[in-house]
Structure formats: structure tokens, C-alpha cells
Short mmCIF file of C-alpha atoms in Angstrom, two decimals:
data_model
loop_
_atom_site.label_atom_id
_atom_site.label_comp_id
_atom_site.label_asym_id
_atom_site.label_seq_id
_atom_site.Cartn_x
_atom_site.Cartn_y
_atom_site.Cartn_z
CA UNK A 4 88.08 135.76 98.69
CA UNK A 5 87.35 131.66 99.20
CA UNK A 6 89.68 129.70 96.43
CA UNK A 7 88.95 126.98 94.26
CA UNK A 8 88.93 123.85 96.35
CA UNK A 9 91.15 120.83 94.16
CA UNK A 10 89.78 117.69 95.25
CA UNK A 11 91.91 114.62 95.55
CA UNK A 12 91.18 110.85 94.58
CA UNK A 13 92.13 108.34 97.92
CA UNK A 14 91.62 104.23 97.39
CA UNK A 15 94.56 103.98 100.73
CA UNK A 16 94.98 105.32 103.78
CA UNK A 17 99.46 105.90 101.91
CA UNK A 18 97.33 107.68 98.79
CA UNK A 19 95.15 110.24 100.95
CA UNK A 20 98.35 111.63 102.57
CA UNK A 21 100.33 111.56 99.09
CA UNK A 22 97.25 114.13 97.36
CA UNK A 23 96.96 116.01 100.91
CA UNK A 24 100.96 116.59 101.56
CA UNK A 25 101.10 117.83 97.31
CA UNK A 26 98.31 120.24 97.57
CA UNK A 27 95.09 119.11 97.87
CA UNK A 28 92.20 120.84 99.70
CA UNK A 29 90.03 117.17 100.34
CA UNK A 30 90.62 113.75 99.42
CA UNK A 31 86.57 112.39 98.69
CA UNK A 32 87.73 107.91 99.58
CA UNK A 33 85.71 104.14 99.81
CA UNK A 34 85.06 103.04 102.62
CA UNK A 35 83.94 98.89 102.96
CA UNK A 36 81.05 99.07 101.72
CA UNK A 37 77.71 100.99 99.60
CA UNK A 38 81.16 102.77 97.57
CA UNK A 39 81.38 102.34 93.64
CA UNK A 40 84.95 101.34 93.56
CA UNK A 41 85.14 97.53 94.64
CA UNK A 42 87.75 97.20 93.55
CA UNK A 43 90.34 99.43 95.04
CA UNK A 44 91.63 98.75 98.28
CA UNK A 45 89.27 101.43 100.26
CA UNK A 46 89.49 102.22 104.16
CA UNK A 47 87.87 100.16 106.92
CA UNK A 48 86.97 102.52 109.35
CA UNK A 49 90.27 102.74 111.83
CA UNK A 50 91.67 103.95 108.39
CA UNK A 51 89.34 106.50 107.70
CA UNK A 52 89.42 107.35 111.39
CA UNK A 53 93.00 108.14 110.94
CA UNK A 54 93.14 109.96 107.51
CA UNK A 55 90.50 112.63 109.21
CA UNK A 56 93.17 112.72 111.53
CA UNK A 57 95.30 113.28 109.24
CA UNK A 58 93.82 115.10 106.86
CA UNK A 59 92.43 117.81 109.88
CA UNK A 60 95.85 118.73 110.70
CA UNK A 61 96.46 120.00 108.49
CA UNK A 62 93.20 121.84 108.31
CA UNK A 63 91.78 119.30 104.83
CA UNK A 64 88.18 117.95 104.11
CA UNK A 65 87.58 113.76 103.92
CA UNK A 66 84.70 112.77 102.21
CA UNK A 67 83.88 109.75 101.96
CA UNK A 68 81.92 108.44 98.66
CA UNK A 69 78.17 106.25 99.21
CA UNK A 70 77.15 106.33 96.08
CA UNK A 71 75.99 102.89 94.41
CA UNK A 72 72.33 102.73 92.63
CA UNK A 73 70.93 101.20 96.05
CA UNK A 74 68.97 97.72 96.34
CA UNK A 75 66.49 97.16 98.92
CA UNK A 76 69.20 95.10 99.60
CA UNK A 77 71.71 96.94 99.79
CA UNK A 78 70.06 99.33 102.13
CA UNK A 79 70.70 97.05 105.97
CA UNK A 80 73.15 98.27 107.36
CA UNK A 81 73.83 101.30 105.68
CA UNK A 82 72.09 103.54 108.44
CA UNK A 83 74.74 101.67 111.34
CA UNK A 84 76.76 102.99 108.86
CA UNK A 85 76.92 106.11 108.32
CA UNK A 86 77.00 107.33 112.23
CA UNK A 87 79.73 105.48 112.65
CA UNK A 88 81.17 106.79 109.33
CA UNK A 89 80.13 111.04 110.74
CA UNK A 90 81.78 109.39 114.37
CA UNK A 91 85.34 108.67 112.46
CA UNK A 92 85.68 112.04 111.28
CA UNK A 93 84.71 112.60 107.34
CA UNK A 94 83.47 115.99 106.59
CA UNK A 95 80.73 115.58 103.88
CA UNK A 96 78.76 112.14 102.19
CA UNK A 97 79.03 111.67 98.10
CA UNK A 98 75.68 110.47 97.95
CA UNK A 99 73.64 109.67 94.47
CA UNK A 100 70.43 107.82 96.75
CA UNK A 101 68.04 111.17 97.09
CA UNK A 102 67.01 109.57 100.65
CA UNK A 103 70.09 109.99 102.02
CA UNK A 104 69.92 113.61 101.41
CA UNK A 105 67.53 113.86 103.53
CA UNK A 106 68.70 110.59 106.50
CA UNK A 107 72.01 112.34 106.65
CA UNK A 108 70.78 115.90 107.03
CA UNK A 109 67.81 114.85 109.35
CA UNK A 110 70.24 113.50 111.74
CA UNK A 111 73.73 114.78 111.09
CA UNK A 112 73.53 118.88 110.48
CA UNK A 113 76.96 119.58 110.68
CA UNK A 114 77.85 117.12 107.81
CA UNK A 115 77.52 117.91 104.25
CA UNK A 116 75.89 115.52 101.55
CA UNK A 117 77.18 116.68 97.64
CA UNK A 118 75.14 115.15 95.08
CA UNK A 119 77.10 112.39 93.44
CA UNK A 120 78.37 112.26 89.28
CA UNK A 121 76.14 108.94 88.99
CA UNK A 122 73.19 111.46 89.45
CA UNK A 123 73.79 112.34 86.57
CA UNK A 124 72.62 116.43 86.88
CA UNK A 125 72.45 118.07 83.59
CA UNK A 126 70.56 121.45 84.11
CA UNK A 127 68.75 123.92 87.09
CA UNK A 128 65.59 121.93 87.76
CA UNK A 129 66.75 119.44 88.73
CA UNK A 130 69.39 121.12 90.97
CA UNK A 131 67.70 123.39 92.95
CA UNK A 132 65.61 119.87 93.22
CA UNK A 133 67.90 118.09 95.30
CA UNK A 134 69.00 121.97 97.13
CA UNK A 135 65.02 122.40 98.36
CA UNK A 136 65.96 118.88 100.42
CA UNK A 137 68.98 120.70 101.09
CA UNK A 138 72.07 118.66 99.21
CA UNK A 139 75.11 121.10 100.50
CA UNK A 140 76.64 120.26 96.98
CA UNK A 141 76.56 118.90 93.74
CA UNK A 142 78.81 116.66 91.11
CA UNK A 143 77.99 117.55 88.15
CA UNK A 144 77.82 115.71 85.36
CA UNK A 145 80.88 115.04 82.93
CA UNK A 146 78.77 115.95 80.14
CA UNK A 147 77.92 119.96 81.05
CA UNK A 148 79.97 122.67 78.85
CA UNK A 149 80.97 125.50 79.81
CA UNK A 150 77.87 127.26 79.84
CA UNK A 151 75.90 124.84 81.26
CA UNK A 152 78.00 124.53 84.45
CA UNK A 153 77.45 128.31 83.89
CA UNK A 154 74.45 129.02 84.51
CA UNK A 155 73.38 126.20 87.10
CA UNK A 156 75.96 127.77 89.29
CA UNK A 157 74.31 131.52 88.21
CA UNK A 158 70.40 129.91 88.58
CA UNK A 159 70.92 128.09 91.80
CA UNK A 160 74.28 129.35 93.47
CA UNK A 161 74.91 126.28 94.97
CA UNK A 162 78.24 125.04 95.43
CA UNK A 163 79.52 122.81 92.19
CA UNK A 164 82.14 120.52 91.61
CA UNK A 165 83.19 119.68 88.26
CA UNK A 166 85.82 116.48 87.46
CA UNK A 167 89.16 118.51 85.76
CA UNK A 168 91.49 115.21 85.21
CA UNK A 169 91.49 111.01 83.96
CA UNK A 170 89.29 108.61 82.77
CA UNK A 171 85.51 109.34 80.97
CA UNK A 172 83.18 107.02 81.22
CA UNK A 173 81.77 105.42 78.15
CA UNK A 174 78.20 106.24 79.21
CA UNK A 175 76.68 108.80 80.83
CA UNK A 176 77.92 109.76 83.93
CA UNK A 177 79.05 106.78 85.08
CA UNK A 178 75.76 104.90 84.31
CA UNK A 179 76.27 101.87 83.18
CA UNK A 180 74.75 98.20 82.59
CA UNK A 181 77.55 96.97 79.62
CA UNK A 182 79.37 95.79 82.18
CA UNK A 183 76.51 93.91 83.67
CA UNK A 184 75.21 92.29 80.98
CA UNK A 185 79.41 90.77 80.00
CA UNK A 186 80.44 90.02 83.26
CA UNK A 187 77.68 90.13 85.49
CA UNK A 188 79.41 92.73 87.94
CA UNK A 189 77.35 95.89 88.29
CA UNK A 190 79.17 98.79 88.27
CA UNK A 191 76.57 101.08 89.78
CA UNK A 192 77.01 99.20 92.70
CA UNK A 193 80.30 98.91 92.87
CA UNK A 194 81.71 96.28 90.33
CA UNK A 195 83.09 98.12 87.33
CA UNK A 196 84.64 95.91 84.04
CA UNK A 197 85.87 98.23 81.88
CA UNK A 198 84.36 96.53 79.50
CA UNK A 199 84.05 100.04 77.22
CA UNK A 200 88.06 99.19 76.81
CA UNK A 201 87.99 95.33 76.12
CA UNK A 202 88.38 94.91 72.15
CA UNK A 203 86.18 92.90 70.77
CA UNK A 204 86.40 90.68 67.46
CA UNK A 205 83.31 92.28 64.60
CA UNK A 206 82.36 90.32 62.25
CA UNK A 207 85.29 89.71 59.61
CA UNK A 208 87.37 88.94 63.11
CA UNK A 209 89.25 92.45 63.58
CA UNK A 210 89.26 94.18 67.40
CA UNK A 211 87.42 97.20 67.49
CA UNK A 212 86.69 98.92 71.05
CA UNK A 213 85.14 102.26 72.37
CA UNK A 214 87.02 103.52 75.15
CA UNK A 215 86.44 107.29 75.56
CA UNK A 216 90.19 109.48 75.94
CA UNK A 217 91.32 110.70 79.10
CA UNK A 218 90.05 113.97 80.59
CA UNK A 219 92.52 116.57 80.72
CA UNK A 220 91.82 120.70 81.39
CA UNK A 221 94.47 122.04 82.15
CA UNK A 222 93.73 124.55 79.79
CA UNK A 223 90.58 125.63 81.46
CA UNK A 224 91.88 126.62 85.69
CA UNK A 225 91.05 129.89 84.32
CA UNK A 226 87.87 129.75 83.21
CA UNK A 227 86.16 126.76 85.77
CA UNK A 228 87.30 128.92 88.27
CA UNK A 229 85.44 132.04 86.82
CA UNK A 230 82.31 131.29 86.06
CA UNK A 231 82.30 129.76 89.99
CA UNK A 232 83.02 126.25 90.22
CA UNK A 233 83.93 125.75 94.02
CA UNK A 234 85.58 122.23 93.64
CA UNK A 235 88.08 121.39 90.72
CA UNK A 236 88.18 117.34 91.38
CA UNK A 237 90.59 114.26 90.00
CA UNK A 238 89.79 110.81 88.82
CA UNK A 239 91.70 108.02 89.81
CA UNK A 240 91.43 106.21 93.52
CA UNK A 241 92.92 103.15 91.58
CA UNK A 242 96.00 105.50 90.64
CA UNK A 243 100.06 105.38 91.51
CA UNK A 244 101.31 107.40 94.19
CA UNK A 245 103.60 108.30 91.09
CA UNK A 246 99.64 110.02 88.92
CA UNK A 247 98.29 111.47 91.99
CA UNK A 248 101.43 113.31 93.26
CA UNK A 249 102.19 113.97 90.01
CA UNK A 250 98.23 114.97 88.41
CA UNK A 251 98.03 116.82 91.84
CA UNK A 252 101.07 118.49 92.31
CA UNK A 253 100.88 120.54 88.94
CA UNK A 254 96.92 121.45 89.04
CA UNK A 255 98.13 123.25 92.45
CA UNK A 256 100.75 125.34 90.68
CA UNK A 257 97.70 126.27 87.70
CA UNK A 258 95.97 126.69 91.01
CA UNK A 259 97.33 129.27 92.59
CA UNK A 260 99.65 130.49 89.61
CA UNK A 261 95.79 131.24 88.36
CA UNK A 262 95.42 133.33 92.18
CA UNK A 263 98.50 135.37 91.77
CA UNK A 264 97.90 136.39 88.45
CA UNK A 265 100.88 134.18 87.18
CA UNK A 266 99.40 131.74 84.56
CA UNK A 267 101.73 132.54 81.77
CA UNK A 268 101.06 130.82 78.40
CA UNK A 269 104.38 129.12 79.05
CA UNK A 270 104.01 127.38 82.65
CA UNK A 271 100.85 126.31 80.80
CA UNK A 272 102.53 124.46 78.23
CA UNK A 273 105.17 122.97 80.25
CA UNK A 274 102.47 121.46 82.91
CA UNK A 275 100.39 120.03 79.89
CA UNK A 276 103.97 118.57 78.90
CA UNK A 277 104.20 116.89 82.45
CA UNK A 278 100.70 115.62 82.89
CA UNK A 279 101.48 113.81 79.30
CA UNK A 280 103.79 112.25 80.73
CA UNK A 281 101.92 110.73 83.38
CA UNK A 282 99.84 109.82 81.80
CA UNK A 283 99.20 106.29 79.46
CA UNK A 284 96.01 107.03 77.72
CA UNK A 285 95.18 110.74 75.22
CA UNK A 286 92.85 113.13 76.43
CA UNK A 287 90.74 115.34 74.89
CA UNK A 288 89.13 118.42 77.25
CA UNK A 289 85.33 116.43 75.63
CA UNK A 290 82.51 118.56 76.12
CA UNK A 291 83.88 122.38 77.75
CA UNK A 292 84.13 123.73 74.82
CA UNK A 293 81.63 122.26 71.75
CA UNK A 294 79.67 118.58 71.46
CA UNK A 295 81.67 115.44 72.29
CA UNK A 296 82.88 113.33 68.58
CA UNK A 297 84.55 110.76 67.39
CA UNK A 298 88.14 111.89 67.44
CA UNK A 299 87.04 112.69 71.64
CA UNK A 300 87.44 108.05 71.57
CA UNK A 301 89.81 105.43 70.57
CA UNK A 302 88.84 102.80 68.17
CA UNK A 303 90.64 100.10 66.75
CA UNK A 304 94.13 100.56 66.99
CA UNK A 305 94.51 102.15 70.44
CA UNK A 306 97.84 102.15 72.51
CA UNK A 307 98.13 102.98 76.44
CA UNK A 308 101.74 102.15 77.07
CA UNK A 309 102.52 101.57 80.75
CA UNK A 310 104.84 105.22 81.90
CA UNK A 311 108.55 104.51 82.42
CA UNK A 312 109.29 107.56 83.50
CA UNK A 313 108.63 107.55 87.64
CA UNK A 314 112.09 106.45 88.78
CA UNK A 315 111.84 105.65 93.22
CA UNK A 316 110.10 107.38 95.92
CA UNK A 317 112.18 108.65 98.58
CA UNK A 318 111.19 107.39 101.84
CA UNK A 319 114.92 109.09 104.43
CA UNK A 320 118.15 110.44 104.19
CA UNK A 321 122.04 109.23 104.70
CA UNK A 322 123.60 111.43 107.22
CA UNK A 323 126.61 109.44 107.18
CA UNK A 324 126.57 109.57 103.52
CA UNK A 325 124.66 111.92 102.16
CA UNK A 326 122.71 110.00 99.82
CA UNK A 327 119.31 109.99 99.61
CA UNK A 328 117.42 106.99 100.00
CA UNK A 329 115.26 106.18 97.90
CA UNK A 330 113.63 102.67 96.15
CA UNK A 331 113.85 101.61 93.31
CA UNK A 332 110.45 102.01 90.44
CA UNK A 333 111.51 101.90 87.43
CA UNK A 334 115.37 100.67 85.58
CA UNK A 335 117.94 103.87 85.26
CA UNK A 336 121.85 104.22 85.16
CA UNK A 337 124.35 106.34 85.96
CA UNK A 338 124.58 109.34 83.69
CA UNK A 339 120.81 109.35 83.60
CA UNK A 340 119.08 112.93 83.84
CA UNK A 341 116.28 113.27 86.21
CA UNK A 342 114.55 115.20 87.71
CA UNK A 343 113.32 115.19 92.17
CA UNK A 344 110.39 116.82 93.47
CA UNK A 345 108.89 117.95 96.43
CA UNK A 346 105.27 118.09 98.08
CA UNK A 347 106.30 121.10 99.15
CA UNK A 348 106.58 122.43 95.02
CA UNK A 349 111.18 121.91 94.57
CA UNK A 350 112.09 120.61 91.95
CA UNK A 351 115.51 118.98 91.88
CA UNK A 352 117.40 118.90 88.20
CA UNK A 353 120.63 116.95 88.22
CA UNK A 354 122.59 113.10 86.48
CA UNK A 355 123.19 110.19 88.10
CA UNK A 356 127.46 110.17 88.71
CA UNK A 357 127.43 107.94 91.74
CA UNK A 358 125.11 105.99 92.12
CA UNK A 359 124.88 102.75 95.44
CA UNK A 360 122.80 100.39 96.88
CA UNK A 361 122.22 99.89 100.34
CA UNK A 362 125.38 99.27 101.84
CA UNK A 363 126.97 101.69 99.72
CA UNK A 364 128.71 99.39 97.07
CA UNK A 365 128.52 101.17 93.55
CA UNK A 366 126.33 100.31 91.03
CA UNK A 367 126.43 101.66 87.48
CA UNK A 368 122.62 100.82 86.70
CA UNK A 369 119.24 99.72 88.83
CA UNK A 370 117.80 97.21 87.59
CA UNK A 371 115.74 96.26 90.65
CA UNK A 372 112.14 97.57 90.99
CA UNK A 373 111.31 97.88 94.93
CA UNK A 374 115.18 97.49 95.45
CA UNK A 375 117.36 100.25 98.39
CA UNK A 376 119.54 103.05 96.92
CA UNK A 377 121.05 104.97 97.67
CA UNK A 378 121.74 108.95 95.95
CA UNK A 379 124.84 111.63 96.69
CA UNK A 380 122.89 114.24 97.46
CA UNK A 381 123.50 117.91 99.77
CA UNK A 382 120.11 118.23 101.35
CA UNK A 383 118.57 116.28 103.19
CA UNK A 384 114.42 116.55 101.48
CA UNK A 385 110.69 115.44 103.30
CA UNK A 386 109.40 111.90 102.83
CA UNK A 387 107.76 111.20 99.83
CA UNK A 388 109.55 113.29 97.31
CA UNK A 389 109.89 111.38 94.09
CA UNK A 390 112.34 110.75 91.53
CA UNK A 391 111.37 111.11 87.44
CA UNK A 392 112.89 110.69 84.41
CA UNK A 393 114.20 113.38 82.10
CA UNK A 394 116.18 111.45 79.48
CA UNK A 395 117.95 108.58 78.86
CA UNK A 396 122.00 109.46 79.45
CA UNK A 397 122.00 108.34 75.20
CA UNK A 398 119.43 110.83 74.75
CA UNK A 399 121.72 113.76 76.02
#
């Protein structure tokens, strides 16, 4: 049985590596042109090549977004660019313009073409039309229900990709012009200013927002696999390393448990707690089991709090002093209860009993982000292991 793919977002080379190390089967990235995340760091041609080499070493894949809404001026150089990134090792393109489907399939039969969610594909006939153009996979619109997704899969037999986690668009699968009108930045050509999260003043001087809650489909992973979805996609090319490691690692655990028939209510509850702690916004399952309503939206008074759980990134090991070497991210102190998690899925819980700076000078408090710290630990851990807070010592 072919397992469902876990597809992760990568805004730069380091995020690509973290996603793959924490269990993603594939990553999607943006180049320096033609993608919808112009504000992400994105990938140069050399970085695309390096990312593909890294992924292929683990028998994993890299997909490139080419999914802006093209105007004639945007077409300049796109064919040459496609040749360049194919040479760099890309496994698939994610596109929204029908012209690109035929062009890529006619010139590069070994490279897949996936239809972007930006195309807002919501029905069997539309999917069938694009299949005839040579499409390999469709990224379905986020506004579909479970029954609608199943009907498309059953009637077309095409590979389908469905979003399972991350930000949702207030407009239809990204087709938004709010950013154009309010800021002059074209959301459909990579310039989204997230105007839907702005606070607007009403006539009575109060504020109004219309932002959509984030998507979280952890509780329906088994349903998505059972109806035949081939790829489960996480949103967030501009998210932090800690967010990506936590979210991808958690969904990897859920997917594997499903196939091993070990996905218990207790495990699901535990994973849901981890996902909720790493998020700074409320979440919902949106359209999957019902029509979306006002409970899936934020209005006046929403709070988006920065997560302070992420304490640091493990970068090396001091064999002489038997200490983990880490780069601090957030405040913590001796006596705090912490959890260290690794790309391989190992988890270690401990109370911080001793803490040192890089010169082995004793500390009681870590209060300087980016400071190099050392923590006694008997085991050498792999790169990109991370430490997060469980409880402050005052709460223990």
C-alpha cells in the first residue's frame, strides 16, 4: 500500500532541511520569480539545486510553485526559467495557468505538473478538463467538504492534494483583491499584505476584523487517507523552524500511527495539544464536515499571542563537559521543566538543574536570545533537535 504523502512548506534552504528531517515526504518551495510568497526569502537557482540534492539523498521530493496569476508581462522569461529549474532537479511544478500545463508536459515529460489551489478547483468536470491537458495532480480548493473531495477522487481517479494545516484565506482559495485595493500589492502575483487581518475602523469608532481562523485537520487524518487523498499539505512557507518542526513532526506521528493501526484517542488528544500550543491563532476544521459559519472567523477582539514555548535550537555537543550546545530563543531558567525533541521522533523530558554559558560559566537564567548555552545531557543528539517549555518552575 502506498502511504499518503506529507507535504511541507519551505521558505528557505534551512526550512527545507528541517521539514524533511522531521518527516515530510516532500516540500514545496518558491523561486525568486512567479510564486505567491514574494515576501518569503525564497530560493535562488543554486539553492534549488542544493535543496533537490539534499531531498533526493533521502528519496524525497521538491515541488516548485509557479502559481501567480500571469499577466502578459509576467510571461517574459518564464520558459527559460522552467528549463533552468528542471535542470536544477525539481520533481514537480505547482501551477495555476493552463498554458503552463501543456508547455511543461510537452517539454519535460519526466516532471509532474500539479494544479495549484489558486485555481480554486471545486468540481469533477473541472478536474477532468485539466486531466486531459496532462495534469498529474490537483491541489483542491480549501472550500470543499469530505463528500465533495471523495466524489472527485472516485470519479476522476486523479492524485489529489488537500490542505490540512495552517492559515486560511478569507476569500476563495486565495483569489483576493483586497490587498490590491488597500495597499497596491497584488495578492495573486505574490504581494499579499494580509489585509483580511487588518483592524478597520467602523463609523462608531470601533474596530472590525474579518480574519479566518487557521485550519487544523489532525482529527480527520484517517478520514482523508481513507477516502483516497494522496497528499496532505501544510501551509506556512514563512513560519519559524520551531513551528515547522513541531507541526510536521506531529502529523508524521499521526500518519504513521494510522497505518500501524495505533492511532488512539489518547494519542490524538496529545497531538492536538501540541499543535494548539505552537499556534498563535485559534483553529477550525472549516468546510470539511459542514458549511463554514461565523464560528470559523475572527471578529473584533481576537488575540494573536506570540508563542514563547520554543527555548532553543540544539546545534552541537560538548564531549568534554557532556553538555548540549544550544542557541537560545526564549527566556527560561534553572528549575523549569522542558522537553527536548529530535528529528527522529525521540522525546526527552527533564528539569533544568544546571545551566552554563559557552565558557562554562554558571547561569541561573537564560535571558538573551541568540546566546550560546550549554546544558548537561548524557546523550549526543542530532542537528536540529529543539527544546521547548513544559512548565515554568513557578508552576511545577
